[in-house]
Each structure stands twice: as C-alpha cells, then as structure tokens.
Short mmCIF file of C-alpha atoms in Angstrom, two decimals:
data_model
loop_
_atom_site.label_atom_id
_atom_site.label_comp_id
_atom_site.label_asym_id
_atom_site.label_seq_id
_atom_site.Cartn_x
_atom_site.Cartn_y
_atom_site.Cartn_z
CA MET I 1214 -114.60 -12.58 148.15
CA ALA I 1215 -115.29 -15.94 146.58
CA VAL I 1216 -117.57 -15.87 143.56
CA ASN I 1217 -119.66 -18.96 143.07
CA ILE I 1218 -120.86 -20.16 139.66
CA THR I 1219 -122.91 -23.07 138.53
CA ASP I 1220 -120.60 -24.23 135.76
CA ARG I 1221 -120.80 -27.15 133.30
CA SER I 1222 -119.24 -29.64 135.70
CA ALA I 1223 -121.97 -28.98 138.25
CA VAL I 1224 -124.84 -29.71 135.86
CA GLU I 1225 -123.15 -32.31 133.68
CA ALA I 1226 -125.62 -34.95 134.82
CA LEU I 1227 -128.49 -32.81 133.52
CA ILE I 1228 -127.04 -32.15 130.10
CA ARG I 1229 -128.45 -34.52 127.51
CA GLU I 1230 -126.13 -35.62 124.76
CA GLN I 1231 -127.36 -35.54 121.22
CA ILE I 1232 -127.24 -39.02 119.69
CA VAL I 1233 -127.23 -39.45 115.95
CA SER I 1234 -129.47 -42.39 115.12
CA THR I 1235 -127.52 -43.25 111.98
CA ILE I 1236 -124.76 -45.83 112.34
CA PHE I 1237 -121.71 -44.78 110.40
CA GLN I 1238 -120.60 -47.86 108.51
CA ASP I 1239 -119.64 -49.11 105.11
CA ALA I 1240 -122.40 -50.36 102.85
CA PRO I 1241 -122.61 -54.19 102.66
CA LYS I 1242 -120.87 -55.63 99.58
CA GLN I 1243 -122.22 -58.28 97.24
CA SER I 1244 -120.59 -61.29 95.59
CA ALA I 1245 -118.47 -60.31 92.58
CA PHE I 1246 -118.62 -63.78 91.01
CA MET I 1247 -122.40 -64.09 91.19
CA GLY I 1248 -122.75 -60.70 89.55
CA MET I 1249 -120.63 -61.76 86.55
CA ALA I 1250 -121.31 -65.49 86.07
CA ARG I 1251 -124.33 -67.05 84.37
CA LYS I 1252 -127.23 -67.92 86.68
CA LEU I 1253 -129.10 -71.13 85.92
CA PRO I 1254 -132.66 -71.90 87.08
CA ASN I 1255 -132.93 -72.73 90.76
CA MET I 1256 -131.99 -76.29 91.69
CA THR I 1257 -134.82 -78.68 92.58
CA SER I 1258 -132.56 -81.16 94.37
CA LYS I 1259 -129.09 -81.30 95.88
CA GLN I 1260 -127.48 -82.12 92.52
CA THR I 1261 -128.12 -80.80 89.01
CA ARG I 1262 -126.71 -82.42 85.88
CA ILE I 1263 -125.47 -80.41 82.90
CA ARG I 1264 -124.85 -82.10 79.57
CA VAL I 1265 -121.58 -80.91 78.06
CA LEU I 1266 -120.21 -81.46 74.56
CA ASP I 1267 -117.24 -83.78 75.06
CA PHE I 1268 -116.12 -84.90 71.60
CA LEU I 1269 -116.45 -83.15 68.23
CA PRO I 1270 -117.07 -84.93 64.93
CA THR I 1271 -114.56 -84.68 62.08
CA ALA I 1272 -115.21 -84.42 58.32
CA TYR I 1273 -112.97 -86.03 55.69
CA TRP I 1274 -112.27 -85.37 52.02
CA VAL I 1275 -113.30 -88.17 49.69
CA ASP I 1276 -110.64 -89.35 47.26
CA GLY I 1277 -112.03 -89.71 43.72
CA ASP I 1278 -115.45 -90.65 42.46
CA THR I 1279 -115.61 -93.99 44.24
CA GLY I 1280 -113.61 -93.16 47.37
CA MET I 1281 -114.79 -94.53 50.70
CA LYS I 1282 -116.39 -92.09 53.11
CA GLN I 1283 -115.00 -92.21 56.63
CA THR I 1284 -117.04 -92.16 59.81
CA SER I 1285 -116.87 -89.92 62.86
CA MET I 1286 -118.68 -89.51 66.14
CA GLN I 1287 -119.86 -86.92 68.64
CA ALA I 1288 -120.06 -87.47 72.39
CA TRP I 1289 -121.33 -85.73 75.50
CA ASP I 1290 -120.26 -85.72 79.13
CA ASN I 1291 -122.00 -84.90 82.39
CA VAL I 1292 -121.00 -82.05 84.67
CA TYR I 1293 -122.71 -81.78 88.03
CA LEU I 1294 -123.68 -78.82 90.19
CA THR I 1295 -123.83 -79.92 93.82
CA ALA I 1296 -125.46 -77.66 96.36
CA ALA I 1297 -123.28 -76.74 99.33
CA GLU I 1298 -124.62 -74.98 102.40
CA LEU I 1299 -123.47 -71.74 104.00
CA ALA I 1300 -124.98 -71.00 107.39
CA VAL I 1301 -124.43 -69.03 110.56
CA ILE I 1302 -126.19 -68.54 113.90
CA VAL I 1303 -125.91 -65.22 115.75
CA PRO I 1304 -127.02 -65.52 119.42
CA ILE I 1305 -128.25 -62.38 121.22
CA PRO I 1306 -129.38 -61.99 124.88
CA GLU I 1307 -133.02 -60.85 125.00
CA SER I 1308 -132.16 -58.07 127.44
CA VAL I 1309 -129.63 -56.66 124.98
CA PHE I 1310 -132.14 -56.97 122.18
CA ASP I 1311 -134.85 -55.15 124.19
CA ASP I 1312 -132.58 -52.36 125.42
CA ALA I 1313 -130.99 -51.52 122.07
CA GLU I 1314 -132.14 -48.28 120.45
CA ILE I 1315 -131.63 -49.69 116.94
CA ASP I 1316 -132.99 -52.69 115.08
CA ILE I 1317 -130.27 -55.22 115.85
CA LEU I 1318 -131.65 -57.88 113.52
CA GLY I 1319 -131.96 -55.33 110.75
CA GLU I 1320 -128.31 -54.43 111.20
CA ILE I 1321 -127.00 -57.99 111.43
CA THR I 1322 -128.83 -59.49 108.44
CA PRO I 1323 -127.15 -57.39 105.70
CA ARG I 1324 -123.73 -58.12 107.20
CA VAL I 1325 -124.42 -61.84 107.21
CA ASN I 1326 -125.47 -61.58 103.56
CA GLU I 1327 -122.18 -59.80 102.86
CA ALA I 1328 -120.27 -62.58 104.61
CA ILE I 1329 -122.04 -65.14 102.41
CA GLY I 1330 -120.94 -63.27 99.28
CA GLN I 1331 -117.38 -63.13 100.58
CA ARG I 1332 -117.32 -66.87 101.23
CA VAL I 1333 -118.78 -67.65 97.80
CA ASP I 1334 -116.19 -65.56 95.96
CA ALA I 1335 -113.25 -66.88 98.00
CA ALA I 1336 -114.27 -70.52 97.53
CA ILE I 1337 -115.09 -70.38 93.81
CA ILE I 1338 -112.22 -68.17 92.66
CA PHE I 1339 -109.44 -69.15 95.09
CA GLY I 1340 -110.55 -72.42 96.68
CA ASP I 1341 -110.55 -70.93 100.17
CA ASN I 1342 -112.63 -73.29 102.38
CA ARG I 1343 -113.98 -74.92 99.22
CA PRO I 1344 -116.72 -77.48 99.96
CA ARG I 1345 -115.54 -80.99 99.15
CA GLU I 1346 -118.47 -81.63 96.83
CA TRP I 1347 -117.50 -78.70 94.58
CA GLN I 1348 -115.11 -78.92 91.68
CA ALA I 1349 -111.72 -77.20 91.83
CA ASP I 1350 -111.59 -73.42 92.03
CA ILE I 1351 -110.97 -71.11 89.07
CA ILE I 1352 -107.31 -70.50 89.95
CA THR I 1353 -106.58 -74.24 90.15
CA LEU I 1354 -108.37 -74.94 86.87
CA ALA I 1355 -106.48 -72.15 85.11
CA ARG I 1356 -103.15 -73.30 86.57
CA GLN I 1357 -103.52 -76.83 85.19
CA ALA I 1358 -104.30 -75.41 81.75
CA GLY I 1359 -101.09 -73.35 81.84
CA ASN I 1360 -103.08 -70.12 82.00
CA ASN I 1361 -100.91 -68.49 84.66
CA VAL I 1362 -98.64 -65.55 83.83
CA SER I 1363 -95.60 -64.64 85.91
CA PRO I 1364 -94.67 -60.96 86.39
CA SER I 1365 -90.99 -61.92 86.59
CA SER I 1366 -90.66 -61.81 82.80
CA GLY I 1367 -89.69 -58.13 82.90
CA LYS I 1368 -92.78 -56.99 80.97
CA ASP I 1369 -94.86 -54.05 82.12
CA TYR I 1370 -98.44 -54.54 83.24
CA TYR I 1371 -99.82 -53.61 79.84
CA ASP I 1372 -98.02 -56.53 78.22
CA LEU I 1373 -98.72 -58.82 81.16
CA THR I 1374 -102.44 -58.25 80.69
CA LEU I 1375 -103.06 -57.42 77.02
CA GLY I 1376 -99.85 -58.31 75.19
CA GLU I 1377 -98.74 -61.53 73.58
CA GLY I 1378 -98.35 -64.15 76.30
CA GLY I 1379 -100.44 -62.03 78.69
CA VAL I 1380 -103.48 -63.22 80.61
CA PHE I 1381 -105.91 -62.18 77.85
CA SER I 1382 -104.01 -64.15 75.23
CA LYS I 1383 -104.01 -67.25 77.46
CA VAL I 1384 -107.81 -67.29 77.40
CA GLU I 1385 -107.95 -66.46 73.70
CA ASP I 1386 -105.50 -69.25 72.83
CA ASP I 1387 -108.05 -71.71 74.23
CA GLY I 1388 -110.75 -70.29 71.96
CA TYR I 1389 -112.60 -68.00 74.37
CA ALA I 1390 -113.14 -64.24 74.65
CA VAL I 1391 -112.57 -62.43 77.93
CA THR I 1392 -115.78 -60.87 79.23
CA GLY I 1393 -114.69 -59.70 82.67
CA ALA I 1394 -111.81 -59.21 85.07
CA ILE I 1395 -111.41 -59.14 88.85
CA ALA I 1396 -108.53 -57.59 90.78
CA PRO I 1397 -107.77 -56.32 94.29
CA MET I 1398 -108.08 -52.62 95.06
CA THR I 1399 -104.29 -52.31 95.05
CA PHE I 1400 -104.25 -53.15 91.33
CA LYS I 1401 -105.73 -49.73 90.57
CA SER I 1402 -102.40 -48.07 91.28
CA LYS I 1403 -100.70 -50.37 88.76
CA LEU I 1404 -103.24 -49.39 86.11
CA ARG I 1405 -102.87 -45.69 86.89
CA GLY I 1406 -99.13 -46.07 86.41
CA LEU I 1407 -99.44 -47.40 82.85
CA ARG I 1408 -98.25 -44.98 80.17
CA ASP I 1409 -98.57 -44.91 76.39
CA SER I 1410 -95.68 -44.32 73.97
CA ASN I 1411 -95.93 -40.58 74.71
CA LYS I 1412 -95.64 -41.21 78.45
CA GLN I 1413 -99.25 -40.23 78.98
CA PRO I 1414 -101.46 -42.13 81.45
CA ILE I 1415 -103.66 -44.67 79.71
CA PHE I 1416 -106.53 -44.62 82.19
CA THR I 1417 -106.50 -40.98 83.35
CA HIS I 1418 -106.21 -38.10 80.90
CA ASN I 1419 -105.89 -35.34 83.47
CA MET I 1420 -105.92 -34.96 87.23
CA GLN I 1421 -109.56 -33.83 87.21
CA ASP I 1422 -110.94 -36.85 85.33
CA SER I 1423 -112.13 -39.92 87.18
CA SER I 1424 -110.43 -43.13 86.11
CA LYS I 1425 -112.61 -45.52 84.14
CA TYR I 1426 -111.08 -48.95 84.53
CA ALA I 1427 -111.50 -51.39 81.67
CA LEU I 1428 -109.09 -53.73 79.94
CA ASP I 1429 -109.49 -53.85 76.16
CA GLY I 1430 -113.08 -52.72 76.65
CA VAL I 1431 -113.73 -55.42 79.26
CA PRO I 1432 -115.04 -54.19 82.63
CA ILE I 1433 -112.88 -54.88 85.64
CA GLN I 1434 -114.25 -55.26 89.15
CA PHE I 1435 -112.46 -54.56 92.40
CA PRO I 1436 -114.25 -56.59 95.10
CA GLU I 1437 -114.63 -54.80 98.41
CA ASN I 1438 -115.99 -57.76 100.35
CA GLY I 1439 -112.55 -59.04 101.39
CA SER I 1440 -112.68 -62.12 99.15
CA PHE I 1441 -109.76 -61.38 96.82
CA MET I 1442 -106.50 -63.08 97.81
CA PRO I 1443 -103.57 -61.09 96.35
CA ASP I 1444 -101.07 -63.65 97.63
CA ILE I 1445 -102.52 -66.06 95.04
CA ALA I 1446 -103.30 -63.75 92.10
CA GLN I 1447 -102.98 -60.12 91.12
CA LEU I 1448 -105.60 -60.30 88.38
CA VAL I 1449 -108.16 -62.87 87.21
CA VAL I 1450 -109.69 -62.62 83.73
CA GLY I 1451 -111.95 -64.91 81.76
CA ASP I 1452 -115.19 -65.64 79.99
CA PHE I 1453 -117.55 -65.44 82.96
CA SER I 1454 -120.50 -66.48 80.82
CA LYS I 1455 -119.01 -69.99 80.77
CA ALA I 1456 -119.10 -70.21 84.58
CA VAL I 1457 -122.54 -71.15 85.89
CA TYR I 1458 -124.20 -71.30 89.27
CA ALA I 1459 -127.61 -72.23 90.62
CA ILE I 1460 -129.32 -71.64 93.94
CA ARG I 1461 -130.89 -74.52 95.82
CA GLN I 1462 -132.08 -72.43 98.74
CA ASP I 1463 -131.97 -68.66 98.67
CA ILE I 1464 -130.91 -66.79 101.77
CA THR I 1465 -133.43 -67.63 104.49
CA VAL I 1466 -133.54 -66.01 107.91
CA LYS I 1467 -135.13 -67.66 110.94
CA LEU I 1468 -135.41 -66.35 114.50
CA LEU I 1469 -134.76 -69.07 117.07
CA THR I 1470 -136.15 -68.69 120.60
CA GLU I 1471 -135.60 -72.22 121.91
CA GLY I 1472 -132.89 -74.84 121.68
CA VAL I 1473 -129.22 -75.09 122.50
CA ILE I 1474 -126.09 -73.95 120.67
CA GLN I 1475 -123.09 -76.29 120.74
CA ASP I 1476 -119.41 -75.70 120.12
CA PRO I 1477 -118.77 -77.19 116.62
CA ASN I 1478 -115.45 -78.67 117.78
CA THR I 1479 -116.08 -79.98 121.29
CA LYS I 1480 -119.88 -80.45 120.97
CA ASP I 1481 -120.23 -78.82 124.39
CA ILE I 1482 -123.37 -76.77 124.98
CA VAL I 1483 -122.42 -73.10 124.91
CA TYR I 1484 -125.85 -71.46 125.12
CA ASN I 1485 -129.29 -72.66 126.15
CA LEU I 1486 -131.62 -70.12 124.56
CA ALA I 1487 -134.67 -70.78 126.75
CA GLN I 1488 -132.77 -71.12 130.02
CA GLN I 1489 -130.58 -68.03 129.41
CA ASP I 1490 -133.29 -65.80 127.92
CA MET I 1491 -131.64 -65.54 124.51
CA ILE I 1492 -132.67 -65.47 120.89
CA ALA I 1493 -130.60 -66.44 117.85
CA LEU I 1494 -130.67 -65.39 114.22
CA ARG I 1495 -130.06 -68.31 111.85
CA VAL I 1496 -129.19 -67.62 108.21
CA VAL I 1497 -128.92 -70.42 105.61
CA PHE I 1498 -127.91 -70.34 101.93
CA ARG I 1499 -127.37 -73.25 99.50
CA MET I 1500 -125.88 -73.05 96.02
CA GLY I 1501 -123.74 -74.92 93.53
CA TRP I 1502 -121.48 -73.87 90.67
CA ALA I 1503 -119.52 -75.38 87.80
CA LEU I 1504 -117.21 -74.55 84.92
CA PRO I 1505 -118.51 -77.03 82.28
CA ASN I 1506 -115.65 -76.36 79.81
CA PRO I 1507 -117.27 -77.86 76.68
CA ALA I 1508 -115.19 -79.01 73.74
CA THR I 1509 -114.57 -76.39 71.04
CA ARG I 1510 -112.60 -76.42 67.82
CA LEU I 1511 -109.77 -74.65 69.64
CA ASN I 1512 -110.11 -76.78 72.77
CA GLU I 1513 -111.19 -80.17 71.46
CA ASP I 1514 -109.78 -82.26 74.31
CA ARG I 1515 -111.17 -79.88 76.99
CA THR I 1516 -107.73 -79.37 78.56
CA GLY I 1517 -107.96 -75.60 78.14
CA CYS I 1518 -109.66 -73.15 80.47
CA THR I 1519 -111.86 -70.08 80.07
CA PHE I 1520 -109.90 -68.23 82.77
CA ALA I 1521 -106.34 -67.00 83.31
CA TYR I 1522 -104.59 -65.14 86.09
CA LEU I 1523 -101.57 -62.99 86.80
CA GLU I 1524 -99.40 -64.39 89.57
CA PRO I 1525 -98.05 -62.24 92.42
CA GLY I 1526 -94.34 -61.55 92.69
CA THR I 1527 -93.97 -64.67 94.82
CA PRO I 1528 -96.24 -67.40 93.38
CA ALA I 1529 -98.42 -69.47 95.66
CA VAL I 1530 -96.79 -72.73 96.70
CA THR I 1531 -97.93 -75.77 94.71
CA GLN I 1532 -96.83 -79.37 94.65
CA LYS I 1533 -96.34 -81.51 91.57
CA VAL I 1534 -98.78 -84.41 91.34
CA THR I 1535 -97.71 -86.98 88.74
CA PHE I 1536 -100.03 -89.66 87.40
CA THR I 1537 -98.42 -92.63 85.62
CA VAL I 1538 -100.89 -94.85 83.79
CA THR I 1539 -99.85 -98.35 82.66
CA ASP I 1540 -101.23 -101.87 82.27
CA GLY I 1541 -99.73 -102.71 85.66
CA LYS I 1542 -97.41 -105.50 84.54
CA GLU I 1543 -94.42 -105.97 86.83
CA SER I 1544 -91.97 -106.52 83.98
CA SER I 1545 -91.96 -104.02 81.11
CA PRO I 1546 -95.32 -102.34 81.80
CA THR I 1547 -97.02 -100.71 78.83
CA ALA I 1548 -97.65 -96.97 79.24
CA TYR I 1549 -101.00 -95.67 78.05
CA GLU I 1550 -101.08 -92.42 76.09
CA ASP I 1551 -104.04 -90.02 75.79
CA VAL I 1552 -105.63 -91.21 79.01
CA ARG I 1553 -107.91 -88.50 80.34
CA ILE I 1554 -107.31 -87.57 83.97
CA ASN I 1555 -109.95 -85.34 85.53
CA VAL I 1556 -108.95 -83.85 88.89
CA ASP I 1557 -111.98 -82.01 90.26
CA GLY I 1558 -112.76 -80.57 86.83
CA ALA I 1559 -109.17 -79.92 85.67
CA ILE I 1560 -108.47 -82.19 82.70
CA LEU I 1561 -105.10 -83.34 81.36
CA LYS I 1562 -104.10 -86.20 79.05
CA THR I 1563 -101.15 -88.52 79.52
CA ASP I 1564 -98.14 -88.27 77.20
CA SER I 1565 -96.34 -91.09 75.39
CA ALA I 1566 -94.76 -92.13 78.69
CA GLY I 1567 -98.20 -92.45 80.28
CA LYS I 1568 -97.61 -89.43 82.51
CA ALA I 1569 -99.65 -86.31 83.32
CA GLU I 1570 -98.49 -83.66 85.77
CA PHE I 1571 -100.69 -81.37 87.83
CA ASN I 1572 -99.59 -78.47 90.04
CA LEU I 1573 -101.87 -78.30 93.06
CA ARG I 1574 -102.06 -76.38 96.30
CA LYS I 1575 -102.68 -78.05 99.67
CA GLY I 1576 -105.95 -79.90 99.86
CA THR I 1577 -107.84 -83.11 99.15
CA TYR I 1578 -108.73 -83.90 95.55
CA ALA I 1579 -110.70 -86.51 93.63
CA ALA I 1580 -109.47 -87.88 90.29
CA LYS I 1581 -111.22 -89.87 87.59
CA ILE I 1582 -109.04 -91.69 85.05
CA THR I 1583 -110.74 -92.75 81.81
CA LYS I 1584 -109.80 -94.18 78.42
CA LYS I 1585 -112.09 -95.69 75.82
CA GLY I 1586 -112.14 -99.47 76.11
CA PHE I 1587 -110.91 -99.53 79.72
CA VAL I 1588 -112.60 -99.64 83.12
CA PRO I 1589 -112.66 -96.12 84.68
CA VAL I 1590 -110.60 -95.61 87.85
CA THR I 1591 -111.33 -93.14 90.65
CA GLU I 1592 -108.78 -91.94 93.20
CA THR I 1593 -108.80 -89.60 96.17
CA PHE I 1594 -105.51 -88.06 97.28
CA THR I 1595 -104.18 -85.34 99.54
CA VAL I 1596 -101.57 -82.72 98.68
CA ASP I 1597 -99.52 -81.33 101.56
CA ALA I 1598 -95.85 -80.29 101.63
CA SER I 1599 -94.29 -82.65 99.10
CA ALA I 1600 -94.77 -84.02 95.60
CA VAL I 1601 -97.32 -86.78 95.04
CA ASN I 1602 -96.92 -89.74 92.67
CA LYS I 1603 -99.89 -91.85 91.66
CA ALA I 1604 -99.44 -95.13 89.79
CA ILE I 1605 -102.65 -96.05 87.96
CA THR I 1606 -103.40 -99.43 86.42
CA LEU I 1607 -106.03 -99.62 83.69
CA VAL I 1608 -107.86 -102.84 82.97
CA ALA I 1609 -109.43 -103.49 79.59
CA GLN I 1610 -113.21 -103.83 79.55
CA ALA I 1611 -114.54 -107.32 79.02
#
C-alpha cells in the first residue's frame, strides 16, 4: 500500500528562508599617501603657491686684517599646488532603489570614497592617470635623481633596503631622513624571509608571534586599496613630511533626479533620469599635491629627491630624453653648462657639453629651461616608444 507524506518538496514554497541582513564584504580602504604626507590648509582657489628655498648663501673666510669680504645671495622659487578633480556618477533605476532591502546609497558611498583613495595613491606615487596639471609622480622624481635600486645586484633584501647603496641610503645621501615606507602585500613574504647572522628571522621571533613590520624603526604600510603597482616598484621609501597636499573641495555627494547622462567618448545620451525613472549619485573630490624639494646643504641644487624605490626584477620601461642647450649658432655652437631643466618637478643641470638626460615613462611632460641672465624657455614633449632629443636655444636677456 502506498504511503503518502507531505515532504519538504511539497511545501517548499511555504518555507521562508532566513536572510542575514549583513553584507559580507571587505571594509573600505583609505588612501595610504594622504595618511602619511603633510596636509596643508584647504585651498581657496584652483591653485596655491608655495614659496620654496631655491638658493643658499655662502660664507667666506677673510684673508688678513684688511681682506675684502665677499658677497653672497639667497633666492626662493615658487611651487604650485593645482587642484584636480575626481568625480563619478552612479545611476540607479528608482524601482531597484525602492525594492532593495538595504540602503543602496549607504553601500555605494564608502566604495566610491575608497576608489577616490585608490586613484589618489596611484596617480601621486606611480603616475597612473596623473592629471596633466600635476607635477611628476614620486617614482619619476626619484628616478631622475638616481634614487632607484636594482635587485639584480645580488644583494639580499636587507642590504637592498637598509645597506649601503640601498633605498634608505639613497634618501639619506640627499640629506633627508626616511619617515615611512609603502610596499605591496607580497613584500611581506620577503621580509619574513630575512635572517640575521644566526639564521633567525628578523621580523618574527617564533611562530606564535605576530610580525611587526618596520624598517630601521620606520613604519611600513601595505596598501589594500589596489593602488600599488608592483610592476613599477617593490618598495617606496622617503620623507613623507616633505610631500604636501591640500584639498580644494572635500568629498561631496549629491543625489541627482533630473538630467541626462552622456557617454564620455561618443557624447551620446545613455540615460535620461526623468524619462527613465532613475536617480544618480554624484561624488566629487578636488585636491592638489606637490613635492617642493627645497634646497638644503646636502642638496643645494635641488636635483636630489626625498624618495627612493626598489625596482622589480624587470624594471619598468623608460625612454632616454636628452636636452642639449646651446646658443643656437649654426657653426660651432656654444654649449651652456649648469642650465637648470625642470621637467614636471624633476630637476637636472646640464653638464659641460650642455646636456642633461632624463629617463621617463610614456606620457606628456612639460619642461622649463632656465639660466641666470637668459630668457627662460618652456617646452612640452611626449615620450612614447623611442628616445627623445630636444635641442634648446637660450637667448641672453637684454
């Protein structure tokens, strides 16, 4: 005889599933750079000027009782913070917004803030999508100063970071003290592998201890916002107090209920908020930054840098950009030595042949060529897949 039973499949439509209201997700991450650099007062306009010590005076010994005293001078330069804008619009159908069991706007806003921090770090440290009005990124500035260390030297990571010729010494040679370091998460394994002369781990004393990561007492951060680019650097160290930033417009959130949204490339209308019953969350943030690099007794010509970095096994591709500065005469031109060439904040001086060589990644750069007694020259150039040569002619001031 058949035995009937009202089993689970028969009443499945009546069984209510338990729904956990919490969304399992990672906590939003903040900008690593903005947490370590020096914050200036908020900007009151698009551009803020910083006065920077440019030339140091010199003292001279006087020969004898009636010797002539020599003269010296001190000079200042201007460095500018220019506000660049980060913004995003997140469109949402009103029906989706009304039917959701969670606060959609409350979930989106922290993630947009995280994306802003990621963009800020990537642009300032690595030059990724760097706004044109900003100076060169930290990696580019350090590279022109010769503050890049290659791991191909055969040294272990202790020497590459803290030893002679390591990244710390590069910063110290320019007269600065390292105050912070940034590295990708994968760099932790390299630090855990370091051993002392007794083959004992430097950062972990036993398997039960948590590793406390610091380099020569300097804290090291491992950004989790996806901004670090290990194909460009394994480790970035420097005096972060010398890097400054200012906010022109703090993160503002506005809910749009009318208007249209266009494709940024084609300019075609993608959404009409009123016609399609949609809302949109618009987030805007404006800030500027600079590495003023003032003259010091160990960096009098300002060609040094407060940062250094450890290259990956395969260095990022750069192209040589050579400036040759002369008087422009067709026959036997005179080369000018000690001409200052400023490429987006990276400063070099020409040698006796009137040449200065930069190593730059792909991008568009602005250069200012100056020498006392001559008319300044400005140039804009693009670096792509080959070397760039720039012939500069200086004209004496009237």
